[in-house]
Coordinates of N, CA and C in Angstrom, one line a residue:
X1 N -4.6 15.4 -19.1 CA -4.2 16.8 -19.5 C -3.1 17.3 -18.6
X2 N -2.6 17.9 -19.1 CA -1.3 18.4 -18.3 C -1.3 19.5 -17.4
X3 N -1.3 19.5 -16.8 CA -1.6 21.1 -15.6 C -0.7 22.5 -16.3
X4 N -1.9 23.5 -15.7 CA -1.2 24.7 -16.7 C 0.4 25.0 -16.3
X5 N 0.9 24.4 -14.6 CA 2.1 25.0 -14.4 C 2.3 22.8 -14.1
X6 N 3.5 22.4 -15.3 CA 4.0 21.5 -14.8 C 5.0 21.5 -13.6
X7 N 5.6 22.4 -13.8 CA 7.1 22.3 -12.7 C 6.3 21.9 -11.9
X8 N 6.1 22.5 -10.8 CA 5.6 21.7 -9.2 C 5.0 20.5 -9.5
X9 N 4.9 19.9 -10.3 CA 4.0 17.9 -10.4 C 4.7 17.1 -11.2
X10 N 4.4 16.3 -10.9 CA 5.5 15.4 -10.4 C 4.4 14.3 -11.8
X11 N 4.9 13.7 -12.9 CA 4.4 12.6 -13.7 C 5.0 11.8 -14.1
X12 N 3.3 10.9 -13.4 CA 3.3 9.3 -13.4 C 3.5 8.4 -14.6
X13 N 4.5 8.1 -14.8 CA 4.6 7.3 -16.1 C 3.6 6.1 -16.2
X14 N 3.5 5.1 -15.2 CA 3.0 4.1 -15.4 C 1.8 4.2 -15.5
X15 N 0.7 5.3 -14.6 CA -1.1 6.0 -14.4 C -1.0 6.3 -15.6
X16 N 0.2 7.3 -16.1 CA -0.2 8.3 -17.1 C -0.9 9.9 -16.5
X17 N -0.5 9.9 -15.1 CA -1.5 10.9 -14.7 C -0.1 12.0 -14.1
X18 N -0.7 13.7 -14.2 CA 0.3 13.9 -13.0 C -0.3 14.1 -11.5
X19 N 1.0 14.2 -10.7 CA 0.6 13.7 -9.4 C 1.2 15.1 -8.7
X20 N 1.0 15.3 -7.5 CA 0.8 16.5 -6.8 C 0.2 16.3 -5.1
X21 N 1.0 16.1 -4.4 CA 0.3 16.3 -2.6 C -0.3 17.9 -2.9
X22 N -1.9 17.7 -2.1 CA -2.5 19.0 -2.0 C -3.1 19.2 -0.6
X23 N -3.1 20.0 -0.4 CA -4.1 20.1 1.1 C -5.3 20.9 0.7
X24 N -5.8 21.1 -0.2 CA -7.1 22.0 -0.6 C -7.4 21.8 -1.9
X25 N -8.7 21.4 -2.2 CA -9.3 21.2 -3.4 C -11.0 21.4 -3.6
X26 N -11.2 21.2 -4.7 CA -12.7 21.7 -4.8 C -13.7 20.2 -4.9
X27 N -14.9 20.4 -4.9 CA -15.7 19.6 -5.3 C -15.4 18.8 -6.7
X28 N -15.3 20.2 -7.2 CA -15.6 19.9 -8.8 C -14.4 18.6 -9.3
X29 N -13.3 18.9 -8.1 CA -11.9 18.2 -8.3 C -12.1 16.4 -8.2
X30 N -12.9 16.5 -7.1 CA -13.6 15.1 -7.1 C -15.2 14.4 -8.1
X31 N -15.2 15.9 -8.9 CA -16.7 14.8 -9.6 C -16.2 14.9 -11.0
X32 N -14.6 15.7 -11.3 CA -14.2 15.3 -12.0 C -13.3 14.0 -12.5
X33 N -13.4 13.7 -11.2 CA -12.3 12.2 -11.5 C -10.5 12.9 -10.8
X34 N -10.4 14.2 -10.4 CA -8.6 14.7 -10.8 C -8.1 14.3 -9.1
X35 N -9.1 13.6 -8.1 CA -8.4 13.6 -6.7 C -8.1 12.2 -6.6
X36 N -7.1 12.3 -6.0 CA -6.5 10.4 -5.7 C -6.0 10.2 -4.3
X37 N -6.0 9.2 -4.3 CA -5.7 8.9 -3.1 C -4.8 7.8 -2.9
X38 N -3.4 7.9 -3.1 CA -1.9 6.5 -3.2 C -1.4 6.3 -1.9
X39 N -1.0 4.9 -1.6 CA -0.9 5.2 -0.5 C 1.0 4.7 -0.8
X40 N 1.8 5.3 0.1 CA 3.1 5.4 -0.4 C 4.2 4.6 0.9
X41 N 3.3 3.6 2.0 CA 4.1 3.4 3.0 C 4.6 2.4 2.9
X42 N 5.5 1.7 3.6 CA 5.6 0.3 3.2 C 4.9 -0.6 3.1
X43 N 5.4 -2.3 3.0 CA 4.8 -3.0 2.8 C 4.0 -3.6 3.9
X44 N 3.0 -4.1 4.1 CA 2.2 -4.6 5.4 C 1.5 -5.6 5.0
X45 N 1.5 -6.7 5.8 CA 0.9 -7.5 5.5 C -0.3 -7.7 5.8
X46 N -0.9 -6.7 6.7 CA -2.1 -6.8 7.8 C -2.7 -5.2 6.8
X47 N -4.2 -5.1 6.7 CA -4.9 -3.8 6.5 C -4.4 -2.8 7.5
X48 N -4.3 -1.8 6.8 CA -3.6 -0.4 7.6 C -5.0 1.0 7.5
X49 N -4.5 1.6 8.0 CA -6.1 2.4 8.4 C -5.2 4.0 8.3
X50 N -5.5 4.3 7.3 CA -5.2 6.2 6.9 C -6.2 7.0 7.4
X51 N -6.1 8.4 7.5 CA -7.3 9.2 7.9 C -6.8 10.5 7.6
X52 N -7.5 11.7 7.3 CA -7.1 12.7 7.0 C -8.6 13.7 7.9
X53 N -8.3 14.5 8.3 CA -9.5 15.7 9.1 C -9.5 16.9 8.0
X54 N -10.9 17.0 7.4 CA -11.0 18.1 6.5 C -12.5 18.7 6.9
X55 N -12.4 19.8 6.1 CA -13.4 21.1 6.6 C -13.9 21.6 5.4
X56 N -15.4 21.9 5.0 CA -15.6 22.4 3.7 C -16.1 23.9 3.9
X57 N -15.8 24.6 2.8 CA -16.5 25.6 2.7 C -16.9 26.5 1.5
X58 N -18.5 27.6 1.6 CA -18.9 27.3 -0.1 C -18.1 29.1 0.0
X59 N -18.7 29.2 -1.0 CA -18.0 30.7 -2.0 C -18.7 32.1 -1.4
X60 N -19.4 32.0 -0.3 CA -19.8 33.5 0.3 C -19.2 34.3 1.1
X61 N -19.0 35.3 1.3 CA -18.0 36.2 1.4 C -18.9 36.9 2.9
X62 N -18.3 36.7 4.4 CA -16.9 35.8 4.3 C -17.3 34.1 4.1
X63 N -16.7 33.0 4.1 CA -17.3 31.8 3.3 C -17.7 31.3 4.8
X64 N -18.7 30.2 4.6 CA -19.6 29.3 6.0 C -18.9 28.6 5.6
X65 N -18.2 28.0 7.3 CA -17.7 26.6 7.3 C -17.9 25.6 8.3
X66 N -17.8 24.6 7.7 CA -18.4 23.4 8.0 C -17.8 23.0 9.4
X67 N -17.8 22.0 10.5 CA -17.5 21.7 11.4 C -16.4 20.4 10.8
X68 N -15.1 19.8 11.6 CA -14.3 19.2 10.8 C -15.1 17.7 10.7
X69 N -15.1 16.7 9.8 CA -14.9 15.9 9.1 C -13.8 15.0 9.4
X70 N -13.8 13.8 9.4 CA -12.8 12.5 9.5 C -13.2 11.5 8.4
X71 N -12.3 11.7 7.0 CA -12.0 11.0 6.3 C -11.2 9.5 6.1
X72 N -11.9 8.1 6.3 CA -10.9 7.0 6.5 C -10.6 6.6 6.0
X73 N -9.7 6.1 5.4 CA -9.1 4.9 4.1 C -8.4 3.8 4.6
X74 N -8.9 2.5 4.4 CA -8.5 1.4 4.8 C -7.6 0.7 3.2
X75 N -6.5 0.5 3.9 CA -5.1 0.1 2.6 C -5.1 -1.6 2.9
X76 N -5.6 -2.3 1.8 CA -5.4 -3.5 1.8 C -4.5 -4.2 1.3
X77 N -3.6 -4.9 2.0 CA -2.4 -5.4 1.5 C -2.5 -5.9 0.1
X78 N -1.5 -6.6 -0.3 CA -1.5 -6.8 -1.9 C 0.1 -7.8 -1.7
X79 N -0.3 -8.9 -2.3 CA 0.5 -10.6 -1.8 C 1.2 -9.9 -3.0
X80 N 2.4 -9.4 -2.8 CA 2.9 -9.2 -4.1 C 4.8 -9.0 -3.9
X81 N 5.1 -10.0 -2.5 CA 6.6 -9.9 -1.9 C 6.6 -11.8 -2.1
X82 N 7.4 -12.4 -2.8 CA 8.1 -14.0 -2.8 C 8.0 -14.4 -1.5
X83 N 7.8 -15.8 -1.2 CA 8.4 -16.4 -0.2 C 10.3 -16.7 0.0
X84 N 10.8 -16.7 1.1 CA 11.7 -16.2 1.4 C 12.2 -17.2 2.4
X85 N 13.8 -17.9 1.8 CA 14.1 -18.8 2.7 C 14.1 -18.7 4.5
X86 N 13.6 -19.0 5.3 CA 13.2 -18.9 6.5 C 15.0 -18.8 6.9
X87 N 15.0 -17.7 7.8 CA 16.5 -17.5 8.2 C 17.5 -18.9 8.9
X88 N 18.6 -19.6 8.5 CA 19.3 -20.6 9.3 C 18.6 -22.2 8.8
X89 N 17.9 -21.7 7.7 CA 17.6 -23.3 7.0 C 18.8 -23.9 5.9
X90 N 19.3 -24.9 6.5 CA 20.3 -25.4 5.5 C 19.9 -25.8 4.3
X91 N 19.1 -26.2 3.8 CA 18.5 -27.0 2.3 C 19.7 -28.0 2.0
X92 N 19.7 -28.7 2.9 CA 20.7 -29.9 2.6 C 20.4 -30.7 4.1
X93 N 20.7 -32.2 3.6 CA 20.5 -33.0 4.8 C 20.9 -34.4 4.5
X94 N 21.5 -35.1 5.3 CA 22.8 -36.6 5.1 C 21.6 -37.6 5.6
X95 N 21.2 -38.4 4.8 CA 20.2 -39.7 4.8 C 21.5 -41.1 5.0
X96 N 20.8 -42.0 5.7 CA 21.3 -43.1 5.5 C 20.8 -44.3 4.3
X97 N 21.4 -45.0 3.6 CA 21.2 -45.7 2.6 C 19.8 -46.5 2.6
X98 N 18.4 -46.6 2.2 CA 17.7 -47.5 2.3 C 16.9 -47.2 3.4
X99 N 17.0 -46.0 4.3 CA 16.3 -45.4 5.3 C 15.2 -44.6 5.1
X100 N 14.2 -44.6 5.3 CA 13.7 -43.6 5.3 C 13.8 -42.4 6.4
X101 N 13.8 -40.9 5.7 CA 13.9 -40.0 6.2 C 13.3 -38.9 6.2
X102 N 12.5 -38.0 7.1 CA 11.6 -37.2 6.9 C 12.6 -35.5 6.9
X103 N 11.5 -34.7 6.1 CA 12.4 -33.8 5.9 C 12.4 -32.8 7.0
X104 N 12.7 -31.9 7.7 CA 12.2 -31.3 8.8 C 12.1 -30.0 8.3
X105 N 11.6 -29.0 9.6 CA 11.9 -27.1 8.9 C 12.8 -26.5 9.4
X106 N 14.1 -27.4 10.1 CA 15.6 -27.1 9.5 C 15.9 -27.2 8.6
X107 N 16.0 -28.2 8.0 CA 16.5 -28.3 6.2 C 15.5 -27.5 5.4
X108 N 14.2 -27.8 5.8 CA 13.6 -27.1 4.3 C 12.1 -26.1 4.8
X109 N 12.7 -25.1 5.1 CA 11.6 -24.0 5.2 C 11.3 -22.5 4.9
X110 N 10.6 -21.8 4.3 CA 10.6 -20.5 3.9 C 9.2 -20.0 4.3
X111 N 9.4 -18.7 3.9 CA 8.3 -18.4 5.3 C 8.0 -16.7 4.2
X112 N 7.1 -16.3 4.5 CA 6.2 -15.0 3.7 C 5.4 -14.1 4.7
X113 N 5.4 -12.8 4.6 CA 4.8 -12.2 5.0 C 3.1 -12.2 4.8
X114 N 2.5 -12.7 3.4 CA 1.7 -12.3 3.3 C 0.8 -13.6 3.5
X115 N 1.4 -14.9 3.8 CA 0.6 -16.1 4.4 C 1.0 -16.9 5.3
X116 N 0.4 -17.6 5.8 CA 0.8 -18.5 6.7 C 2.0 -19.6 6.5
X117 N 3.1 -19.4 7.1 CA 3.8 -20.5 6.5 C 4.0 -22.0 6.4
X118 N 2.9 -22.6 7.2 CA 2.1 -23.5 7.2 C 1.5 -23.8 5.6
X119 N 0.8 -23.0 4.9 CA 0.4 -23.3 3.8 C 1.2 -23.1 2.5
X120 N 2.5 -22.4 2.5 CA 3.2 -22.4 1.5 C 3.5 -24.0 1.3

């Protein structure tokens, strides 16, 4: 559903959802399904660790509030960058006739963030 004031949000073609940074929301916002959490940093190849400090409070006038809260989100990488020729590898190399020749990781190596280059 579309929010009553589109201008300020921002929609996600590919979710199909719109999207919106908030710093305050309700319960009801989360048992509805409408709070998300994307994470927008670069790419890492290692788990990265987000956290947000929030405070609740209910509807009595003036409202009781809670002491703060530490929310953690752990971002797990996602293998989803090519392997990539390792910098100063020629991919070419001069054999002698009838020789055998081993290939080395000068001539032939590429290398990935998201495994060991050993097992590519």
């Amino acid at each position: 559903d579309a929010p009553e004031d589109p201008s300020s949000w921002k929609f996600n073609a590919e979710d199909e959802v719109y999207e919106k940074e908030v710093t305050e929301w309700l319960q009801k916002d989360v048992t509805d399904g409408k709070l998300f959490y994307k994470h927008t940093g670069p790419h890492n190849a290692d788990t990265i660790v987000d956290q947000f400090t929030f405070r609740v409070q209910d509807d009595n006038d003036p409202p009781n509030l809670s002491g703060d809260s530490v929310f953690i989100i752990r971002v797990l990488p996602i293998d989803d960058v090519p392997p990539e020729l390792f910098a100063g590898t020629s991919l070419e190399m001069t054999v002698e006739e009838y020789k055998l020749t081993h290939f080395s990781k000068e001539v032939l190596r590429y290398t990935d963030l998201d495994s060991e280059d050993r097992d590519l």
